Amino acid sequence: MRFDILTLFPDLFSSFLRSGVLGRAIGKGLVEVRLTDIRDHAGGPHRATDDRPYGGGDGMIMKPGPLSRALKSVERSEEGCKVVFLTPQGELYDQSVAWELSRLKQLILVCGRYEGVDERIRESYVDLEISIGDYVLSGGELAAMVIVDTVGRLVPGVLGGELSNRNDSFEDGLLEHPHYTRPRVFEGKEVPEVLLSGNHEKIRHWRRLQSLKRTFERRPDLLKKARLGEEDKALLAGLKEHPPHD
Ligand code: ADE
């Protein structure tokens, strides 16, 4: 899978792209990330990429010229390519959007700065607008990193085994169960006995219950859309009858 990131701050991405799971995926050639500096496509003596808004008002707007030239400079795969503009006005991002995007061959991510971009860029070049949450970032770069990271993990081979992301929070619509590692006692707190039992069925059941409990306590909104089996529904009914905090 290939990502092209159009940004005024390409340096922001360097350590991000070298680290962890994503760094390894890039090293193995499973994921490719190319950066395009929008300023390289600006004209004039000052290479300006922003200008004042028509109609007046505060803030500066990204000029359409440099952005359209930057977009045209990106080599595109013939199919499975989408241009995504990162903006708080976009569709709210979640794991299901990440899965949809992971089926594409190429994503072109446009990072805005200043007050916004000239509307004609959105109209002529953008397929999809995405927001990573209801807050305002100083630019789309952090949002682009979120997308590259979350989508990159879903590319086959990136996490090693097909099973590796099946247990992640949100994959079945629930939050993850708690995790423990050595030592067995830490600052006086013991690892739950069941995890030391060696009984895989009991452990699976305990983890599922914890997962449901956490979701019920912290994000009950997720339960409406979660993929629940008969056992889950029974456990959940028990939780509703005897809420964990009672
Ligand atoms: N740019 C600024 N804020 C943003 C957000 N919340 N999501 C995506 N892009 C943004």
PDB file of C-alpha atoms and ligand atoms in Angstrom:
ATOM      1  CA  MET A   1       0.000   0.000   0.000  1.00  0.00           C
ATOM      2  CA  ARG A   2       1.248   3.429  -0.843  1.00  0.00           C
ATOM      3  CA  PHE A   3       0.640   6.719   0.946  1.00  0.00           C
ATOM      4  CA  ASP A   4       1.480  10.099  -0.540  1.00  0.00           C
ATOM      5  CA  ILE A   5       1.446  12.921   1.979  1.00  0.00           C
ATOM      6  CA  LEU A   6       1.206  16.507   0.786  1.00  0.00           C
ATOM      7  CA  THR A   7       2.380  18.851   3.507  1.00  0.00           C
ATOM      8  CA  LEU A   8       4.146  22.114   4.267  1.00  0.00           C
ATOM      9  CA  PHE A   9       6.050  20.345   7.074  1.00  0.00           C
ATOM     10  CA  PRO A  10       7.582  17.131   5.695  1.00  0.00           C
ATOM     11  CA  ASP A  11      10.175  17.046   8.505  1.00  0.00           C
ATOM     12  CA  LEU A  12       7.438  16.268  11.008  1.00  0.00           C
ATOM     13  CA  PHE A  13       7.156  12.766   9.558  1.00  0.00           C
ATOM     14  CA  SER A  14      10.771  11.582   9.665  1.00  0.00           C
ATOM     15  CA  SER A  15      10.976   9.852  13.064  1.00  0.00           C
ATOM     16  CA  PHE A  16       7.371   8.681  12.838  1.00  0.00           C
ATOM     17  CA  LEU A  17       8.120   6.827   9.607  1.00  0.00           C
ATOM     18  CA  ARG A  18      11.260   5.217  11.019  1.00  0.00           C
ATOM     19  CA  SER A  19       9.732   3.857  14.229  1.00  0.00           C
ATOM     20  CA  GLY A  20       7.978   0.703  15.365  1.00  0.00           C
ATOM     21  CA  VAL A  21       5.543  -1.370  13.357  1.00  0.00           C
ATOM     22  CA  LEU A  22       5.281   1.177  10.579  1.00  0.00           C
ATOM     23  CA  GLY A  23       9.042   1.646  10.278  1.00  0.00           C
ATOM     24  CA  ARG A  24       9.424  -2.131   9.862  1.00  0.00           C
ATOM     25  CA  ALA A  25       6.591  -2.323   7.328  1.00  0.00           C
ATOM     26  CA  ILE A  26       8.279   0.364   5.270  1.00  0.00           C
ATOM     27  CA  GLY A  27      11.622  -1.438   5.617  1.00  0.00           C
ATOM     28  CA  LYS A  28      10.020  -4.635   4.289  1.00  0.00           C
ATOM     29  CA  GLY A  29       8.402  -2.799   1.388  1.00  0.00           C
ATOM     30  CA  LEU A  30       4.856  -3.638   2.526  1.00  0.00           C
ATOM     31  CA  VAL A  31       4.043   0.033   2.958  1.00  0.00           C
ATOM     32  CA  GLU A  32       5.482   2.914   0.978  1.00  0.00           C
ATOM     33  CA  VAL A  33       5.219   6.527   2.105  1.00  0.00           C
ATOM     34  CA  ARG A  34       6.209   9.459  -0.099  1.00  0.00           C
ATOM     35  CA  LEU A  35       6.258  13.039   1.053  1.00  0.00           C
ATOM     36  CA  THR A  36       5.543  15.991  -1.200  1.00  0.00           C
ATOM     37  CA  ASP A  37       6.469  19.435   0.070  1.00  0.00           C
ATOM     38  CA  ILE A  38       3.693  21.741  -1.101  1.00  0.00           C
ATOM     39  CA  ARG A  39       6.107  24.681  -0.976  1.00  0.00           C
ATOM     40  CA  ASP A  40       8.162  23.084  -3.760  1.00  0.00           C
ATOM     41  CA  HIS A  41       5.152  23.797  -5.989  1.00  0.00           C
ATOM     42  CA  ALA A  42       4.718  27.431  -4.970  1.00  0.00           C
ATOM     43  CA  GLY A  43       5.690  30.202  -7.361  1.00  0.00           C
ATOM     44  CA  GLY A  44       6.879  33.771  -6.985  1.00  0.00           C
ATOM     45  CA  PRO A  45       9.883  35.191  -5.173  1.00  0.00           C
ATOM     46  CA  HIS A  46       8.447  34.363  -1.740  1.00  0.00           C
ATOM     47  CA  ARG A  47       7.078  30.924  -2.620  1.00  0.00           C
ATOM     48  CA  ALA A  48       3.896  31.846  -0.745  1.00  0.00           C
ATOM     49  CA  THR A  49       1.439  29.047  -0.119  1.00  0.00           C
ATOM     50  CA  ASP A  50      -1.227  31.139   1.636  1.00  0.00           C
ATOM     51  CA  ASP A  51      -3.135  34.343   1.005  1.00  0.00           C
ATOM     52  CA  ARG A  52      -5.848  36.509   2.569  1.00  0.00           C
ATOM     53  CA  PRO A  53      -9.467  35.370   2.283  1.00  0.00           C
ATOM     54  CA  TYR A  54     -11.746  36.992  -0.278  1.00  0.00           C
ATOM     55  CA  GLY A  55     -14.512  38.800   1.579  1.00  0.00           C
ATOM     56  CA  GLY A  56     -12.185  39.636   4.466  1.00  0.00           C
ATOM     57  CA  GLY A  57     -11.841  38.045   7.857  1.00  0.00           C
ATOM     58  CA  ASP A  58      -9.153  36.595  10.070  1.00  0.00           C
ATOM     59  CA  GLY A  59      -6.529  34.076   9.111  1.00  0.00           C
ATOM     60  CA  MET A  60      -4.967  32.961   5.892  1.00  0.00           C
ATOM     61  CA  ILE A  61      -6.149  30.454   3.295  1.00  0.00           C
ATOM     62  CA  MET A  62      -4.015  27.923   1.419  1.00  0.00           C
ATOM     63  CA  LYS A  63      -3.689  29.050  -2.185  1.00  0.00           C
ATOM     64  CA  PRO A  64      -5.116  26.639  -4.761  1.00  0.00           C
ATOM     65  CA  GLY A  65      -2.205  26.881  -7.252  1.00  0.00           C
ATOM     66  CA  PRO A  66       0.564  25.233  -5.199  1.00  0.00           C
ATOM     67  CA  LEU A  67      -1.831  22.549  -3.952  1.00  0.00           C
ATOM     68  CA  SER A  68      -3.143  21.652  -7.408  1.00  0.00           C
ATOM     69  CA  ARG A  69       0.390  21.491  -8.822  1.00  0.00           C
ATOM     70  CA  ALA A  70       1.490  19.332  -5.887  1.00  0.00           C
ATOM     71  CA  LEU A  71      -1.493  17.016  -6.435  1.00  0.00           C
ATOM     72  CA  LYS A  72      -0.777  16.730 -10.174  1.00  0.00           C
ATOM     73  CA  SER A  73       2.859  15.877  -9.454  1.00  0.00           C
ATOM     74  CA  VAL A  74       1.888  12.720  -7.554  1.00  0.00           C
ATOM     75  CA  GLU A  75       2.127   9.528  -9.566  1.00  0.00           C
ATOM     76  CA  ARG A  76      -1.185   7.661  -9.265  1.00  0.00           C
ATOM     77  CA  SER A  77      -2.065   4.015  -9.463  1.00  0.00           C
ATOM     78  CA  GLU A  78      -4.708   3.460 -12.134  1.00  0.00           C
ATOM     79  CA  GLU A  79      -7.269   2.108  -9.719  1.00  0.00           C
ATOM     80  CA  GLY A  80      -7.803   2.047  -5.964  1.00  0.00           C
ATOM     81  CA  CYS A  81      -6.521   5.553  -5.385  1.00  0.00           C
ATOM     82  CA  LYS A  82      -8.265   8.202  -3.290  1.00  0.00           C
ATOM     83  CA  VAL A  83      -7.433  11.784  -2.376  1.00  0.00           C
ATOM     84  CA  VAL A  84      -8.224  12.474   1.276  1.00  0.00           C
ATOM     85  CA  PHE A  85      -8.301  15.943   2.779  1.00  0.00           C
ATOM     86  CA  LEU A  86      -7.775  16.086   6.553  1.00  0.00           C
ATOM     87  CA  THR A  87     -10.132  18.567   8.144  1.00  0.00           C
ATOM     88  CA  PRO A  88     -12.287  18.901  11.264  1.00  0.00           C
ATOM     89  CA  GLN A  89     -15.216  19.219   8.845  1.00  0.00           C
ATOM     90  CA  GLY A  90     -14.723  15.702   7.481  1.00  0.00           C
ATOM     91  CA  GLU A  91     -16.343  12.335   8.150  1.00  0.00           C
ATOM     92  CA  LEU A  92     -15.422  11.128  11.634  1.00  0.00           C
ATOM     93  CA  TYR A  93     -12.636   8.539  11.467  1.00  0.00           C
ATOM     94  CA  ASP A  94     -12.918   5.153  13.155  1.00  0.00           C
ATOM     95  CA  GLN A  95     -11.690   1.573  12.752  1.00  0.00           C
ATOM     96  CA  SER A  96     -14.293   0.732  10.116  1.00  0.00           C
ATOM     97  CA  VAL A  97     -13.131   3.656   7.951  1.00  0.00           C
ATOM     98  CA  ALA A  98      -9.555   2.414   8.479  1.00  0.00           C
ATOM     99  CA  TRP A  99     -10.582  -1.020   7.113  1.00  0.00           C
ATOM    100  CA  GLU A 100     -12.256   0.572   4.086  1.00  0.00           C
ATOM    101  CA  LEU A 101      -9.164   2.630   3.307  1.00  0.00           C
ATOM    102  CA  SER A 102      -6.888  -0.387   3.751  1.00  0.00           C
ATOM    103  CA  ARG A 103      -8.524  -2.003   0.706  1.00  0.00           C
ATOM    104  CA  LEU A 104      -7.155   0.742  -1.545  1.00  0.00           C
ATOM    105  CA  LYS A 105      -3.801   0.666  -3.331  1.00  0.00           C
ATOM    106  CA  GLN A 106      -2.924   4.286  -2.758  1.00  0.00           C
ATOM    107  CA  LEU A 107      -4.021   7.098  -0.476  1.00  0.00           C
ATOM    108  CA  ILE A 108      -3.089  10.697  -1.186  1.00  0.00           C
ATOM    109  CA  LEU A 109      -3.352  12.625   2.076  1.00  0.00           C
ATOM    110  CA  VAL A 110      -3.591  16.396   1.878  1.00  0.00           C
ATOM    111  CA  CYS A 111      -2.601  18.221   5.063  1.00  0.00           C
ATOM    112  CA  GLY A 112      -4.145  21.653   5.443  1.00  0.00           C
ATOM    113  CA  ARG A 113      -2.660  24.487   7.499  1.00  0.00           C
ATOM    114  CA  TYR A 114      -3.857  28.005   8.313  1.00  0.00           C
ATOM    115  CA  GLU A 115      -7.620  28.618   8.323  1.00  0.00           C
ATOM    116  CA  GLY A 116      -8.290  26.175   5.498  1.00  0.00           C
ATOM    117  CA  VAL A 117      -7.851  25.560   1.796  1.00  0.00           C
ATOM    118  CA  ASP A 118      -9.453  27.268  -1.166  1.00  0.00           C
ATOM    119  CA  GLU A 119     -12.827  25.559  -1.693  1.00  0.00           C
ATOM    120  CA  ARG A 120     -12.062  24.829  -5.362  1.00  0.00           C
ATOM    121  CA  ILE A 121      -9.377  22.338  -4.322  1.00  0.00           C
ATOM    122  CA  ARG A 122     -11.937  20.383  -2.328  1.00  0.00           C
ATOM    123  CA  GLU A 123     -14.392  20.470  -5.224  1.00  0.00           C
ATOM    124  CA  SER A 124     -11.976  19.447  -7.981  1.00  0.00           C
ATOM    125  CA  TYR A 125      -9.477  17.125  -6.352  1.00  0.00           C
ATOM    126  CA  VAL A 126     -10.747  15.666  -3.090  1.00  0.00           C
ATOM    127  CA  ASP A 127     -12.615  12.328  -2.903  1.00  0.00           C
ATOM    128  CA  LEU A 128     -13.057  12.160   0.843  1.00  0.00           C
ATOM    129  CA  GLU A 129     -12.723  14.517   3.822  1.00  0.00           C
ATOM    130  CA  ILE A 130     -11.758  12.997   7.152  1.00  0.00           C
ATOM    131  CA  SER A 131     -11.718  14.341  10.712  1.00  0.00           C
ATOM    132  CA  ILE A 132      -9.912  12.366  13.410  1.00  0.00           C
ATOM    133  CA  GLY A 133     -12.010  13.909  16.192  1.00  0.00           C
ATOM    134  CA  ASP A 134     -14.017  16.873  17.317  1.00  0.00           C
ATOM    135  CA  TYR A 135     -11.120  19.180  18.086  1.00  0.00           C
ATOM    136  CA  VAL A 136      -8.979  21.510  16.010  1.00  0.00           C
ATOM    137  CA  LEU A 137      -5.362  20.648  15.227  1.00  0.00           C
ATOM    138  CA  SER A 138      -2.924  23.233  13.902  1.00  0.00           C
ATOM    139  CA  GLY A 139      -2.720  21.269  10.688  1.00  0.00           C
ATOM    140  CA  GLY A 140      -3.581  17.962   9.079  1.00  0.00           C
ATOM    141  CA  GLU A 141      -0.171  16.362   9.696  1.00  0.00           C
ATOM    142  CA  LEU A 142      -1.053  14.624  12.968  1.00  0.00           C
ATOM    143  CA  ALA A 143      -4.279  13.400  11.393  1.00  0.00           C
ATOM    144  CA  ALA A 144      -2.318  12.048   8.397  1.00  0.00           C
ATOM    145  CA  MET A 145      -0.036  10.168  10.806  1.00  0.00           C
ATOM    146  CA  VAL A 146      -3.075   8.667  12.511  1.00  0.00           C
ATOM    147  CA  ILE A 147      -4.360   7.430   9.169  1.00  0.00           C
ATOM    148  CA  VAL A 148      -1.019   6.062   7.957  1.00  0.00           C
ATOM    149  CA  ASP A 149      -0.514   4.273  11.282  1.00  0.00           C
ATOM    150  CA  THR A 150      -3.998   2.772  11.600  1.00  0.00           C
ATOM    151  CA  VAL A 151      -4.364   1.808   7.935  1.00  0.00           C
ATOM    152  CA  GLY A 152      -0.754   0.640   7.651  1.00  0.00           C
ATOM    153  CA  ARG A 153      -1.311  -1.876  10.492  1.00  0.00           C
ATOM    154  CA  LEU A 154      -4.119  -3.477   8.497  1.00  0.00           C
ATOM    155  CA  VAL A 155      -2.022  -4.126   5.404  1.00  0.00           C
ATOM    156  CA  PRO A 156      -1.544  -7.925   5.162  1.00  0.00           C
ATOM    157  CA  GLY A 157       1.805  -9.021   6.587  1.00  0.00           C
ATOM    158  CA  VAL A 158       2.436  -5.847   8.596  1.00  0.00           C
ATOM    159  CA  LEU A 159       1.501  -7.340  11.965  1.00  0.00           C
ATOM    160  CA  GLY A 160       3.069 -10.709  11.292  1.00  0.00           C
ATOM    161  CA  GLY A 161      -0.006 -12.911  11.661  1.00  0.00           C
ATOM    162  CA  GLU A 162      -3.602 -12.482  10.572  1.00  0.00           C
ATOM    163  CA  LEU A 163      -4.579 -12.970  14.215  1.00  0.00           C
ATOM    164  CA  SER A 164      -2.532 -10.108  15.542  1.00  0.00           C
ATOM    165  CA  ASN A 165      -5.137  -7.404  15.119  1.00  0.00           C
ATOM    166  CA  ARG A 166      -8.175  -9.551  15.654  1.00  0.00           C
ATOM    167  CA  ASN A 167      -7.982  -8.948  19.402  1.00  0.00           C
ATOM    168  CA  ASP A 168      -7.364  -5.213  19.185  1.00  0.00           C
ATOM    169  CA  SER A 169      -9.824  -2.843  20.773  1.00  0.00           C
ATOM    170  CA  PHE A 170     -12.577  -1.994  18.272  1.00  0.00           C
ATOM    171  CA  GLU A 171     -11.979  -4.958  15.960  1.00  0.00           C
ATOM    172  CA  ASP A 172     -15.175  -6.589  17.232  1.00  0.00           C
ATOM    173  CA  GLY A 173     -16.569  -3.322  18.500  1.00  0.00           C
ATOM    174  CA  LEU A 174     -15.435  -3.831  22.129  1.00  0.00           C
ATOM    175  CA  LEU A 175     -12.625  -2.394  24.213  1.00  0.00           C
ATOM    176  CA  GLU A 176      -9.759  -4.721  25.038  1.00  0.00           C
ATOM    177  CA  HIS A 177      -9.430  -6.696  28.267  1.00  0.00           C
ATOM    178  CA  PRO A 178      -6.632  -5.748  30.736  1.00  0.00           C
ATOM    179  CA  HIS A 179      -3.117  -7.129  30.199  1.00  0.00           C
ATOM    180  CA  TYR A 180      -0.480  -8.304  32.666  1.00  0.00           C
ATOM    181  CA  THR A 181       3.136  -9.380  32.424  1.00  0.00           C
ATOM    182  CA  ARG A 182       5.889 -10.247  34.916  1.00  0.00           C
ATOM    183  CA  PRO A 183       6.455  -9.738  37.818  1.00  0.00           C
ATOM    184  CA  ARG A 184       3.576 -11.675  39.330  1.00  0.00           C
ATOM    185  CA  VAL A 185       3.338  -9.186  42.212  1.00  0.00           C
ATOM    186  CA  PHE A 186       3.986  -5.519  41.468  1.00  0.00           C
ATOM    187  CA  GLU A 187       3.794  -2.888  44.224  1.00  0.00           C
ATOM    188  CA  GLY A 188       1.679  -5.298  46.232  1.00  0.00           C
ATOM    189  CA  LYS A 189      -0.758  -6.006  43.396  1.00  0.00           C
ATOM    190  CA  GLU A 190      -1.201  -9.553  42.153  1.00  0.00           C
ATOM    191  CA  VAL A 191      -1.884 -10.754  38.644  1.00  0.00           C
ATOM    192  CA  PRO A 192      -5.454 -12.193  38.543  1.00  0.00           C
ATOM    193  CA  GLU A 193      -5.304 -15.874  39.510  1.00  0.00           C
ATOM    194  CA  VAL A 194      -7.162 -17.088  36.426  1.00  0.00           C
ATOM    195  CA  LEU A 195      -4.334 -15.902  34.135  1.00  0.00           C
ATOM    196  CA  LEU A 196      -1.931 -18.221  35.945  1.00  0.00           C
ATOM    197  CA  SER A 197      -4.282 -21.203  35.806  1.00  0.00           C
ATOM    198  CA  GLY A 198      -3.183 -22.506  32.409  1.00  0.00           C
ATOM    199  CA  ASN A 199      -6.863 -23.184  31.657  1.00  0.00           C
ATOM    200  CA  HIS A 200      -7.277 -21.590  28.231  1.00  0.00           C
ATOM    201  CA  GLU A 201     -11.046 -21.780  28.191  1.00  0.00           C
ATOM    202  CA  LYS A 202     -11.322 -20.078  31.576  1.00  0.00           C
ATOM    203  CA  ILE A 203      -8.846 -17.415  30.481  1.00  0.00           C
ATOM    204  CA  ARG A 204     -10.757 -16.759  27.255  1.00  0.00           C
ATOM    205  CA  HIS A 205     -13.997 -16.430  29.221  1.00  0.00           C
ATOM    206  CA  TRP A 206     -12.434 -14.085  31.805  1.00  0.00           C
ATOM    207  CA  ARG A 207     -10.952 -11.882  29.086  1.00  0.00           C
ATOM    208  CA  ARG A 208     -14.235 -11.668  27.235  1.00  0.00           C
ATOM    209  CA  LEU A 209     -16.057 -10.706  30.438  1.00  0.00           C
ATOM    210  CA  GLN A 210     -13.454  -8.009  31.177  1.00  0.00           C
ATOM    211  CA  SER A 211     -13.767  -6.719  27.661  1.00  0.00           C
ATOM    212  CA  LEU A 212     -17.544  -6.477  27.945  1.00  0.00           C
ATOM    213  CA  LYS A 213     -17.284  -4.948  31.416  1.00  0.00           C
ATOM    214  CA  ARG A 214     -14.863  -2.259  30.261  1.00  0.00           C
ATOM    215  CA  THR A 215     -16.989  -1.404  27.274  1.00  0.00           C
ATOM    216  CA  PHE A 216     -20.137  -1.336  29.414  1.00  0.00           C
ATOM    217  CA  GLU A 217     -18.482   0.996  31.951  1.00  0.00           C
ATOM    218  CA  ARG A 218     -16.506   3.269  29.665  1.00  0.00           C
ATOM    219  CA  ARG A 219     -18.118   3.226  26.238  1.00  0.00           C
ATOM    220  CA  PRO A 220     -21.676   1.872  26.455  1.00  0.00           C
ATOM    221  CA  ASP A 221     -22.344   3.571  23.093  1.00  0.00           C
ATOM    222  CA  LEU A 222     -20.119   0.935  21.428  1.00  0.00           C
ATOM    223  CA  LEU A 223     -22.294  -1.949  22.614  1.00  0.00           C
ATOM    224  CA  LYS A 224     -25.067  -1.043  20.179  1.00  0.00           C
ATOM    225  CA  LYS A 225     -22.840  -1.793  17.195  1.00  0.00           C
ATOM    226  CA  ALA A 226     -20.605  -4.512  18.692  1.00  0.00           C
ATOM    227  CA  ARG A 227     -20.546  -8.027  17.240  1.00  0.00           C
ATOM    228  CA  LEU A 228     -21.899 -10.040  20.160  1.00  0.00           C
ATOM    229  CA  GLY A 229     -22.449 -13.779  20.378  1.00  0.00           C
ATOM    230  CA  GLU A 230     -24.945 -15.595  22.601  1.00  0.00           C
ATOM    231  CA  GLU A 231     -22.385 -15.970  25.391  1.00  0.00           C
ATOM    232  CA  ASP A 232     -21.628 -12.221  25.210  1.00  0.00           C
ATOM    233  CA  LYS A 233     -25.298 -11.341  25.443  1.00  0.00           C
ATOM    234  CA  ALA A 234     -25.697 -13.512  28.527  1.00  0.00           C
ATOM    235  CA  LEU A 235     -22.613 -11.961  30.160  1.00  0.00           C
ATOM    236  CA  LEU A 236     -23.876  -8.494  29.305  1.00  0.00           C
ATOM    237  CA  ALA A 237     -27.308  -9.222  30.762  1.00  0.00           C
ATOM    238  CA  GLY A 238     -25.517 -10.241  33.976  1.00  0.00           C
ATOM    239  CA  LEU A 239     -23.541  -6.978  33.970  1.00  0.00           C
ATOM    240  CA  LYS A 240     -26.703  -4.957  33.480  1.00  0.00           C
ATOM    241  CA  GLU A 241     -28.408  -6.751  36.335  1.00  0.00           C
ATOM    242  CA  HIS A 242     -25.441  -6.333  38.677  1.00  0.00           C
ATOM    243  CA  PRO A 243     -23.568  -3.242  37.434  1.00  0.00           C
ATOM    244  CA  PRO A 244     -19.836  -3.452  38.319  1.00  0.00           C
ATOM    245  CA  HIS A 245     -19.976  -0.326  40.504  1.00  0.00           C
ATOM    246  CA  ASP A 246     -22.902  -1.487  42.670  1.00  0.00           C
TER     247      ASP A 246
HETATM  248  N1  ADE B   1      -7.026  19.403  10.821  1.00  0.00           N
HETATM  249  C1  ADE B   1      -7.276  20.174  11.889  1.00  0.00           C
HETATM  250  N2  ADE B   1      -8.024  19.547  12.797  1.00  0.00           N
HETATM  251  C2  ADE B   1      -8.266  18.303  12.297  1.00  0.00           C
HETATM  252  C3  ADE B   1      -8.981  17.168  12.757  1.00  0.00           C
HETATM  253  N3  ADE B   1      -9.628  17.171  13.927  1.00  0.00           N
HETATM  254  N4  ADE B   1      -9.025  16.080  11.981  1.00  0.00           N
HETATM  255  C4  ADE B   1      -8.400  16.056  10.788  1.00  0.00           C
HETATM  256  N5  ADE B   1      -7.706  17.100  10.295  1.00  0.00           N
HETATM  257  C5  ADE B   1      -7.627  18.211  11.042  1.00  0.00           C
END
